[in-house]
């Protein structure tokens, strides 16, 4: 899943808090090339492996790219603690103050 938050014009000055949220669980399927390889080897997934792929207790990896003007920050991590979804699964990732009026670009984004 991908979400994009974009301001049509300039973002207003203020404090921004960025969270990652698991909206829902979906069956985690193996990539096609791995499925084909298993079929060619006549190998089936063991029960434990199937349970982990379909479980609500499995971690969900995320990558988050924050771009503010010319500044980029990449975050990675795990969301879905204890199989939670929606607001209960919120993982705080990055909080910053944004001042579009700062003279120097490096002063416009200040991590909190």
XYZ file of C-alpha atoms in Angstrom:
112
model
C 0.000 0.000 0.000
C 1.130 3.514 -0.753
C -0.155 6.825 0.522
C 0.930 10.258 -0.613
C 0.290 13.476 1.266
C 0.966 16.481 -0.914
C 0.132 20.144 -0.454
C -1.172 21.752 -3.647
C 0.697 24.943 -2.773
C 3.258 25.574 -0.061
C 2.765 23.705 3.204
C 1.844 25.985 6.109
C 4.321 26.581 8.924
C 3.845 24.380 11.951
C 4.603 21.115 13.690
C 4.058 17.938 11.689
C 3.742 14.418 13.125
C 4.061 11.478 10.766
C 2.697 8.053 11.647
C 2.473 4.762 9.799
C -0.812 2.944 10.207
C -1.807 -0.587 9.250
C -5.252 -0.191 7.764
C -5.856 -3.910 7.309
C -4.144 -7.278 6.926
C -3.941 -8.926 3.533
C -2.704 -12.377 2.671
C 1.021 -12.163 2.166
C 1.721 -14.096 -0.981
C 5.115 -15.208 -2.151
C 6.539 -13.445 -5.204
C 5.638 -15.175 -8.470
C 9.186 -16.406 -9.159
C 9.258 -18.158 -5.761
C 5.846 -19.752 -6.358
C 7.001 -21.051 -9.754
C 10.231 -22.422 -8.257
C 8.249 -24.287 -5.577
C 5.925 -25.757 -8.182
C 8.900 -26.919 -10.253
C 10.446 -28.513 -7.161
C 7.040 -30.039 -6.297
C 7.420 -28.478 -2.864
C 4.492 -27.221 -0.804
C 4.633 -24.624 1.943
C 4.696 -26.158 5.389
C 1.752 -25.441 7.676
C 3.779 -23.110 9.946
C 4.897 -21.035 6.966
C 1.299 -20.685 5.723
C 0.104 -19.715 9.212
C 2.736 -16.959 9.495
C 1.878 -15.512 6.071
C -1.824 -15.312 6.893
C -1.568 -14.402 10.584
C -2.660 -11.082 12.083
C 0.317 -11.345 14.451
C 2.903 -10.974 11.723
C 4.894 -7.772 11.426
C 4.366 -5.559 8.397
C 7.450 -3.806 7.060
C 7.249 -0.230 5.865
C 9.378 2.325 4.081
C 8.518 5.985 4.399
C 10.056 8.758 2.328
C 9.512 12.274 3.625
C 10.272 15.076 1.176
C 10.088 18.666 2.308
C 11.315 21.058 -0.354
C 14.803 19.749 -1.220
C 15.205 17.668 1.937
C 14.611 13.895 1.824
C 14.491 11.499 4.763
C 13.938 7.748 4.460
C 12.556 5.715 7.364
C 12.032 1.952 7.598
C 10.465 -0.094 10.318
C 7.726 -2.434 11.456
C 4.131 -1.560 12.075
C 1.234 -3.632 13.366
C 2.252 -4.306 16.957
C 0.176 -7.213 18.325
C -1.918 -7.511 15.169
C -3.588 -4.116 15.541
C -5.202 -2.147 12.723
C -6.428 1.394 12.128
C -5.611 4.010 14.774
C -4.545 1.362 17.324
C -1.665 0.400 15.039
C -0.207 3.924 14.679
C 3.580 3.944 14.841
C 5.116 7.409 15.310
C 7.919 7.833 12.791
C 8.960 11.470 12.488
C 8.003 14.787 14.045
C 9.316 18.119 12.835
C 8.717 21.854 12.812
C 8.440 23.467 9.405
C 9.204 27.149 8.834
C 8.873 28.024 5.132
C 10.012 31.583 5.869
C 13.450 30.599 7.201
C 16.253 32.112 5.155
C 18.425 29.010 4.967
C 16.883 25.821 3.578
C 18.420 23.686 6.348
C 16.593 25.840 8.948
C 13.162 25.240 7.400
C 12.824 21.682 8.710
C 13.777 21.064 12.350
C 13.353 17.561 13.826
C 11.677 17.562 17.245
